[in-house]
Coordinates of C-alpha atoms and ligand atoms in Angstrom, one line a residue:
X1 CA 77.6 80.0 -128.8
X2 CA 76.6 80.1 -125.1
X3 CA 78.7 81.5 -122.3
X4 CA 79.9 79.0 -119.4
X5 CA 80.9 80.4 -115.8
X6 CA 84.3 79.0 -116.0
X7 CA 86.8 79.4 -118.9
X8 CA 85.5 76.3 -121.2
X9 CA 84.8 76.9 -124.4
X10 CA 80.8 77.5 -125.0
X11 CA 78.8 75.4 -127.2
X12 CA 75.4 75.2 -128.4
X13 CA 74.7 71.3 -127.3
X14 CA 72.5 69.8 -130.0
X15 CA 70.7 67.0 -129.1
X16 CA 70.3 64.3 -132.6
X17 CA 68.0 61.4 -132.0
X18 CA 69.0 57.9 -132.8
X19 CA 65.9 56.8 -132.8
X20 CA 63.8 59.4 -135.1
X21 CA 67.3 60.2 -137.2
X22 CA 68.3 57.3 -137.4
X23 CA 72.4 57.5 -138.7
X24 CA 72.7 61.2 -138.6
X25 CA 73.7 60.9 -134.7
X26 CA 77.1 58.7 -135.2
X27 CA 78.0 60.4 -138.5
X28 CA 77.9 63.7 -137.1
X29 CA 79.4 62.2 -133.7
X30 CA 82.3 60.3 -135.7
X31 CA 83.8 63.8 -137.2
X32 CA 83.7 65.1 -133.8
X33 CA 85.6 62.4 -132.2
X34 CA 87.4 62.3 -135.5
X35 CA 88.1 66.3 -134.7
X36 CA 89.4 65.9 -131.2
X37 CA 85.7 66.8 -129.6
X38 CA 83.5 65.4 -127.1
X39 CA 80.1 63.8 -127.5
X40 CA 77.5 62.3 -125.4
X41 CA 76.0 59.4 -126.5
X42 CA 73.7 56.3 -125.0
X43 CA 74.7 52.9 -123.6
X44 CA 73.0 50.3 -122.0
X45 CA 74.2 51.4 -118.8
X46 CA 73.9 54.7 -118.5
X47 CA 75.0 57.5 -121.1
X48 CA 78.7 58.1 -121.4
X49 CA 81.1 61.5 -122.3
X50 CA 83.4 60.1 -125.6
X51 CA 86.1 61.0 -126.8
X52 CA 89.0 59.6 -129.2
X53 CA 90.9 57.2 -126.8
X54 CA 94.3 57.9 -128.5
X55 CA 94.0 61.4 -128.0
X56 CA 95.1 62.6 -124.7
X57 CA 94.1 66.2 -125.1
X58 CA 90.7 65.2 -126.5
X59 CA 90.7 62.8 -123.4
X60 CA 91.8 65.7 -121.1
X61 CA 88.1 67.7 -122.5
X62 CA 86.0 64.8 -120.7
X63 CA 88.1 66.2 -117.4
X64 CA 87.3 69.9 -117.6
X65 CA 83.8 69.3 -119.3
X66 CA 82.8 67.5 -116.2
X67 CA 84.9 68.8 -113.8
X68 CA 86.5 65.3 -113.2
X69 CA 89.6 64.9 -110.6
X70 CA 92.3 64.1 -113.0
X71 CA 93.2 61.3 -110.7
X72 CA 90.0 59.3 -111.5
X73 CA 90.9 56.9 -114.7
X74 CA 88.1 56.2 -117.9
X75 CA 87.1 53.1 -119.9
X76 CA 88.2 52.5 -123.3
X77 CA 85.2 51.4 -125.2
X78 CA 85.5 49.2 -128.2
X79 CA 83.2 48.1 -131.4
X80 CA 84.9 44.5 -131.8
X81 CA 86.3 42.0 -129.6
X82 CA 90.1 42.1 -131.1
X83 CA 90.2 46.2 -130.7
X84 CA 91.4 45.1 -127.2
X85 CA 94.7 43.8 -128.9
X86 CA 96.1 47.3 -129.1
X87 CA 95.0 48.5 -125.9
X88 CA 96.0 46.0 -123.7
X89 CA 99.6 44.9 -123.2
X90 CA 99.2 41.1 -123.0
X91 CA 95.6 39.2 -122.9
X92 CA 95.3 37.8 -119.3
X93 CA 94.2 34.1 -118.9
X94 CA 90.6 34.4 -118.5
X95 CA 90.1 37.1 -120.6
X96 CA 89.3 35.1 -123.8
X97 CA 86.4 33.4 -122.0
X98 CA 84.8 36.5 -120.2
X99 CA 85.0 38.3 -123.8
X100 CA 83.3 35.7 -125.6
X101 CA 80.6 34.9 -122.9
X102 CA 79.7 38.8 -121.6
X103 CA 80.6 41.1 -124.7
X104 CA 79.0 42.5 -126.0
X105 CA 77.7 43.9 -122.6
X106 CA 77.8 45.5 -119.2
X107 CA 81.7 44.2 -118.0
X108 CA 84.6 46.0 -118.5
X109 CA 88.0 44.1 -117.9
X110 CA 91.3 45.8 -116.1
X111 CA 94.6 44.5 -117.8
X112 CA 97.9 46.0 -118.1
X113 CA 98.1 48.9 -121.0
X114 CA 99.7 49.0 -124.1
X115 CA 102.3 52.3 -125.1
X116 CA 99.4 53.1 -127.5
X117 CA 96.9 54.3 -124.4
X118 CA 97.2 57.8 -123.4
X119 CA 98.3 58.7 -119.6
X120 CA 95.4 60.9 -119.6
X121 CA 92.7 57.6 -120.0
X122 CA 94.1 56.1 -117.2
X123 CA 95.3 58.8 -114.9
X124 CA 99.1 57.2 -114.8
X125 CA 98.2 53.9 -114.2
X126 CA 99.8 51.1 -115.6
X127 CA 96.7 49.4 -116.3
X128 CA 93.6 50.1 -118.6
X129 CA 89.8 49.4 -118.4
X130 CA 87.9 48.3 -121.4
X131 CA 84.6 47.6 -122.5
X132 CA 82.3 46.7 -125.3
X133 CA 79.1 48.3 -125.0
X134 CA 75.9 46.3 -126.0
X135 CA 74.1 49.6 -127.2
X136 CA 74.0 49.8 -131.3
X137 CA 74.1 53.3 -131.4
X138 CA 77.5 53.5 -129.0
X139 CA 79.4 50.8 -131.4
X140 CA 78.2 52.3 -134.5
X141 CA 79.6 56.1 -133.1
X142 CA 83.1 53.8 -132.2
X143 CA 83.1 52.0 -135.3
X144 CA 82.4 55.0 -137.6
X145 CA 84.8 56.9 -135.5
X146 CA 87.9 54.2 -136.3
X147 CA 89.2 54.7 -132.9
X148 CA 88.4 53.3 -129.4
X149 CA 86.5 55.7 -127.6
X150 CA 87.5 56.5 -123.5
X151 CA 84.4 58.1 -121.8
X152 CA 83.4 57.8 -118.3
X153 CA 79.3 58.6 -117.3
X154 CA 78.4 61.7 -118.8
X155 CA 77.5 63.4 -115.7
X156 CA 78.9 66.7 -113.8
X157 CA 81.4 65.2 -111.5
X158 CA 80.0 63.5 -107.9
X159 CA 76.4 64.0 -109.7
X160 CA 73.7 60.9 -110.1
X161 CA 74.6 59.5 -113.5
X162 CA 72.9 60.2 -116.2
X163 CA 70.2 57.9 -117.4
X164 CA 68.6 59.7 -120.3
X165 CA 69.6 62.3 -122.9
X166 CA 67.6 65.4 -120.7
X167 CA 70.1 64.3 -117.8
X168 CA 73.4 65.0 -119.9
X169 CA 71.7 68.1 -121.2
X170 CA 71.2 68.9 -117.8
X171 CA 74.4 68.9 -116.9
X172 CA 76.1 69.5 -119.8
X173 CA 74.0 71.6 -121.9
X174 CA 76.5 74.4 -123.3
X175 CA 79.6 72.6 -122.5
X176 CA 79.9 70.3 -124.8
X177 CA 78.7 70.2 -128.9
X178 CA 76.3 67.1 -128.9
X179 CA 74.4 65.1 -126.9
X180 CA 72.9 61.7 -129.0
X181 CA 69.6 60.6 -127.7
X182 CA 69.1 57.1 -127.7
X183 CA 66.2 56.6 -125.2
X184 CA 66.7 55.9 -121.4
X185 CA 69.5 53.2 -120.6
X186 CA 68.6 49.9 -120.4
X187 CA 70.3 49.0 -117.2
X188 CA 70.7 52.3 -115.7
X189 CA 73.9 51.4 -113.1
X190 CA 77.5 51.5 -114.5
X191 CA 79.1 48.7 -115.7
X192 CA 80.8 45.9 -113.7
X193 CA 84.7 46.5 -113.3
X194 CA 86.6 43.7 -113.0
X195 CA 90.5 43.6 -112.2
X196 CA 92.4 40.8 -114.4
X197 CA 95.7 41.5 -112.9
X198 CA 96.4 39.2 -109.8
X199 CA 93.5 37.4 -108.9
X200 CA 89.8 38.5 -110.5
X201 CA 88.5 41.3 -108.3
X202 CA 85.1 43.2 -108.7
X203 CA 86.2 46.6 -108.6
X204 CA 82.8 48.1 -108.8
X205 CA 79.8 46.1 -109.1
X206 CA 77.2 46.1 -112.1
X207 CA 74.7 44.2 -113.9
X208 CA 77.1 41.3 -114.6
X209 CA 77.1 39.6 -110.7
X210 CA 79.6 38.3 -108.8
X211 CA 77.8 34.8 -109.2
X212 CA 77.3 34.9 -112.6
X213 CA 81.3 35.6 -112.9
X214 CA 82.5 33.2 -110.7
X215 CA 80.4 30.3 -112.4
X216 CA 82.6 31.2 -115.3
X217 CA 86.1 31.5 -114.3
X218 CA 85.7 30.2 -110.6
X219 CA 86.5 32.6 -107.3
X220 CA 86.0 36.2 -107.8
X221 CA 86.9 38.3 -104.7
X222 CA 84.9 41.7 -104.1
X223 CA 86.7 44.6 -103.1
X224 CA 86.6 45.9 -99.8
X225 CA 85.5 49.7 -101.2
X226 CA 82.1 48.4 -102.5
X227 CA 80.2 48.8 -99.2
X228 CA 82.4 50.6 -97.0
X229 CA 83.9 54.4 -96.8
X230 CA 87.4 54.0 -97.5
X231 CA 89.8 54.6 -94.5
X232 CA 92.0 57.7 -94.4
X233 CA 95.6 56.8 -96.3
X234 CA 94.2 54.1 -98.1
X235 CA 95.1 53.5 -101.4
X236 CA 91.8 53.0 -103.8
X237 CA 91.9 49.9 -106.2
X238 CA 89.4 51.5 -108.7
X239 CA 90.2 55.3 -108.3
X240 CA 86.4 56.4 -108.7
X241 CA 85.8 54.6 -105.6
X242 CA 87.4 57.4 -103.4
X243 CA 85.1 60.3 -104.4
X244 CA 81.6 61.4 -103.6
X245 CA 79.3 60.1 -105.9
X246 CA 75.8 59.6 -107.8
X247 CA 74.8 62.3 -104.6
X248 CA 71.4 64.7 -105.2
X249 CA 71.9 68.0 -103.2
X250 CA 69.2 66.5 -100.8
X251 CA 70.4 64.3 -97.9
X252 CA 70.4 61.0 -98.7
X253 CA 69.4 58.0 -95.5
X254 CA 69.4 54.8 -96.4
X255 CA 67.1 52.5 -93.6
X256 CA 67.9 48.5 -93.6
X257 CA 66.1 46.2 -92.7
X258 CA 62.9 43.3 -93.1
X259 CA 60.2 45.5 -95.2
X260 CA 58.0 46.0 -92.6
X261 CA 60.8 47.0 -90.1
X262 CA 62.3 49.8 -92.8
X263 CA 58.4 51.0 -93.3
X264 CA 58.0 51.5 -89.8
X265 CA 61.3 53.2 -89.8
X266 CA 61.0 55.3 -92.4
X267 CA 57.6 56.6 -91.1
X268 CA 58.7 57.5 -87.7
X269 CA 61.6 59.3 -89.5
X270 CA 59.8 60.8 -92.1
X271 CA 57.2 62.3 -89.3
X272 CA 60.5 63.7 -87.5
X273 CA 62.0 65.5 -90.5
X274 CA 58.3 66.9 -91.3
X275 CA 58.3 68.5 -88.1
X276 CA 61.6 70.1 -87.9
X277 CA 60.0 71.6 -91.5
X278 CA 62.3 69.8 -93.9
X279 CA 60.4 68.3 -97.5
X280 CA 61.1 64.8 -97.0
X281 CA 60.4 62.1 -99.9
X282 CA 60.5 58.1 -99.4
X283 CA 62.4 55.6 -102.4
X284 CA 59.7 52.9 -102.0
X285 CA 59.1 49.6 -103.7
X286 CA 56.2 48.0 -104.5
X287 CA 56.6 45.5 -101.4
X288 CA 56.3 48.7 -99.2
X289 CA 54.1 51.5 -101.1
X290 CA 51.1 50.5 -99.1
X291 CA 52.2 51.7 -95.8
X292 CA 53.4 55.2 -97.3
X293 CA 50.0 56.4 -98.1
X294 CA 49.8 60.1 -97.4
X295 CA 53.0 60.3 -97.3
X296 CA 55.4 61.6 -100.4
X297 CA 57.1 58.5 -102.3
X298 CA 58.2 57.3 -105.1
X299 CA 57.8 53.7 -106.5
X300 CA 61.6 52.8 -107.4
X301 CA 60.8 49.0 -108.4
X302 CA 60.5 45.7 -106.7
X303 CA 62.5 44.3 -103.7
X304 CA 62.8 40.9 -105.1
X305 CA 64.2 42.2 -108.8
X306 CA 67.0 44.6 -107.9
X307 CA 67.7 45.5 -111.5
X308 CA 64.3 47.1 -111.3
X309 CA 65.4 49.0 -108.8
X310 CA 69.0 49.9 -110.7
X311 CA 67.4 51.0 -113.6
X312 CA 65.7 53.8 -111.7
X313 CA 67.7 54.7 -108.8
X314 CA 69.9 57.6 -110.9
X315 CA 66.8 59.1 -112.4
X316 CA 64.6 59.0 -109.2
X317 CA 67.4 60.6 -107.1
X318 CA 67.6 63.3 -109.4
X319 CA 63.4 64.0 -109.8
X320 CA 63.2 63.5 -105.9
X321 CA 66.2 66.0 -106.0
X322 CA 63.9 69.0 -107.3
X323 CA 61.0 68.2 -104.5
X324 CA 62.8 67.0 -101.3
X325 CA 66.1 67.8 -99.2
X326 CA 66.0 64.9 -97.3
X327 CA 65.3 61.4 -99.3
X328 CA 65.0 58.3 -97.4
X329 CA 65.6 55.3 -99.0
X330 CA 65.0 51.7 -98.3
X331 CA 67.7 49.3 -98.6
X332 CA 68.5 45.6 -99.9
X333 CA 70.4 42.8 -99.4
X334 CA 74.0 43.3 -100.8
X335 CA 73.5 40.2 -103.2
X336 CA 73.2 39.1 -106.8
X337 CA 72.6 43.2 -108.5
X338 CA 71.4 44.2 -105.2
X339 CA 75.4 44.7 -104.8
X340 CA 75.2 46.8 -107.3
X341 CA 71.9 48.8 -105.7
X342 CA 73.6 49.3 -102.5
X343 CA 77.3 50.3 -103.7
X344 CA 75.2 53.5 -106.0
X345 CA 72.6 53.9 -102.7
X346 CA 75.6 54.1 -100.0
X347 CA 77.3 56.9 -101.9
X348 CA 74.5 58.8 -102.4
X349 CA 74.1 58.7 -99.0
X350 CA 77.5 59.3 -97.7
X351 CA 77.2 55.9 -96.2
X352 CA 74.5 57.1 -93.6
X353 CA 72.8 54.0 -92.8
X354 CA 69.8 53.2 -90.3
X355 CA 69.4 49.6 -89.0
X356 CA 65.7 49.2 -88.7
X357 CA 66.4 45.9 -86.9
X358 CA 67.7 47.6 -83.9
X359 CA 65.5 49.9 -82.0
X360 CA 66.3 54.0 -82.6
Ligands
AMP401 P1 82.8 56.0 -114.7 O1 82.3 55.1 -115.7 O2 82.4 57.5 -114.8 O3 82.3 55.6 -113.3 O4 84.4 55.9 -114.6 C1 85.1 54.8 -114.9 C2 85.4 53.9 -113.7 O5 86.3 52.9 -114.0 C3 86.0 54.7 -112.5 O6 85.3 54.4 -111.3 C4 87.4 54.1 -112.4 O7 87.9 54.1 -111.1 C5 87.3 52.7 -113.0 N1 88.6 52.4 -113.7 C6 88.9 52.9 -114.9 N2 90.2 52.4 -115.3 C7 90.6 51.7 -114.2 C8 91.8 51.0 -114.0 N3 92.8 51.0 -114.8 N4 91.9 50.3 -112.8 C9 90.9 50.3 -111.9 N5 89.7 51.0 -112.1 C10 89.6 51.7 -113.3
MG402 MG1 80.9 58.2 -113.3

């Protein structure tokens, strides 16, 4: 046993590999969730901290383990489709048809809760999340566990999410007994939330788009909290969306605009900050490597294909993290998984935004 700083208990974190070991992961995972324990374990969208969904103290671990406002509800993830019986109430109208076209996958649907959910899941609300991860290794850990599994990202509170098995070691190491490695995530941005209660609203944004949605079930409103701060005394529709988030220690600037006009932007910044001393390192895409030569960057992914650019942004904010304290990072249009980019990007950087448009 380790010791912690803070009164948790201590563990040794051992880290099993799904890949190399195959089963020994979820059977070893499945009698800790059986047990009332936490485990870390892979999805496609970025890892996740389980634990058995019926259990509200096991549920109230993930809390203190990451240091989680208890405010700040989790998703219920499922192995089968008709596991969402229990958990939810009734089965809103389009439901049936989002299930059977996006599940497995990256959506999980709000709808009001059943007795059966814990308060602890969904911190007093009178509705509950749910998803059905795409990931084999997460449905085999829910299936062999027998129960649904509630587990928000497996990161320390207001930290970039984790996107890899090192990540959730590096913030969890010694807090919690295992970590599952199953490779880096697929998608690397949390799942899509959508609200089923009134009319469909994207509560956070994901890999499954607000146009890919609405071809399905028709409108689809976009809450107001995805791009903007929210104003003092308002009242958050998806709790997370109130708290720092995905932030590095570094300062985070995010500079809008055509890619020439951020490039040139960036620069000029970037030869500011040098001066005043501070280690400054660019978030580039390929569009724009070119005109950072000399100048510290990383290569996120390509302008055009935003998922390229979600499937990095968590880990390059946290590698830039150990090198610079001030990153400055180019931004996209809001559309298609772009939303998705720029929800993450905005509250790593506190909503600081340059518009490379205008002149400075
Ligand atoms: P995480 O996966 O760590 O980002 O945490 C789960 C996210 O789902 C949080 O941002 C919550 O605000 C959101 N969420 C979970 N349950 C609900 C719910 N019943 N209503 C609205 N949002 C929810
Ligand atoms: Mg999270």
């Amino acid at each position: 046993m380790k010791s912690n700083n803070d009164d948790l208990p201590a563990f040794d974190t051992e880290v099993i590999s799904a890949v190399r070991q195959d089963e020994a992961g979820t059977i070893q995972g499945a009698k800790l969730i059986q047990a009332g324990e936490l485990v870390a374990f892979p999805t496609e969208t970025v890892y996740g901290l389980g634990a058995d969904g019926l259990n509200g103290e096991a549920v109230a671990k993930i809390f203190a383990a990451k240091g989680r406002p208890s405010d700040n509800p989790l998703i219920e993830h499922v192995a089968k489709k008709s596991d969402v019986r229990r958990l939810w109430s009734r089965m809103p109208r389009q439901a049936r048809l989002l299930m059977d076209t996006f599940w497995p996958g990256p959506l999980t649907l709000v709808a009001p809760k059943s007795d059966l959910v814990p308060d602890e899941v969904t911190a007093g609300l009178s509705t509950v999340a749910v998803r059905m991860p795409q990931n084999k290794t997460a449905r085999a850990l829910i299936a062999k566990s027998g129960v649904p599994i509630a587990a928000p990202s497996a990161n320390r509170s207001g930290r970039p999410s984790p996107t890899t098995a090192q990540h959730v070691l590096d913030d969890l190491g010694g807090r919690i007994p295992l970590i599952i490695d199953g490779g880096p995530c697929k998608y690397g941005v949390e799942s899509t939330v959508l609200s089923l209660v009134g009319e469909p609203t994207i509560l956070r944004p994901g890999a499954i788009t607000r146009e890919m949605l609405a071809a399905l079930i028709g409108e689809v409103r976009v809450s107001e909290s995805i791009l903007n701060p929210m104003k003092a005394g308002e009242v958050a529709a998806s709790p997370g969306m109130k708290y720092q988030h995905y932030a590095p220690n570094a300062d985070v600037v995010v500079v809008q605009g055509s890619p020439e006009q951020t490039a040139k932007r960036i620069n000029a910044l970037y030869r500011e900050a040098e001066a005043e001393g501070r280690s400054v390192e660019i978030a580039a895409t390929e569009q724009t490597k070119a005109f950072y030569r000399g100048k510290r960057h990383l290569v996120l992914g390509d302008r055009n294909e935003p998922e390229t650019l979600c499937a990095s942004l968590f880990s390059a904010l946290r590698e830039m993290d150990t090198r610079a304290d001030l990153i400055l990072a180019e931004g996209i249009p809001a559309e298609d998984e772009g939303l998705a980019y720029m929800n993450r990007l905005l509250r790593a950087a506190g909503f600081h935004m340059i518009d490379a448009s205008k002149e400075s």
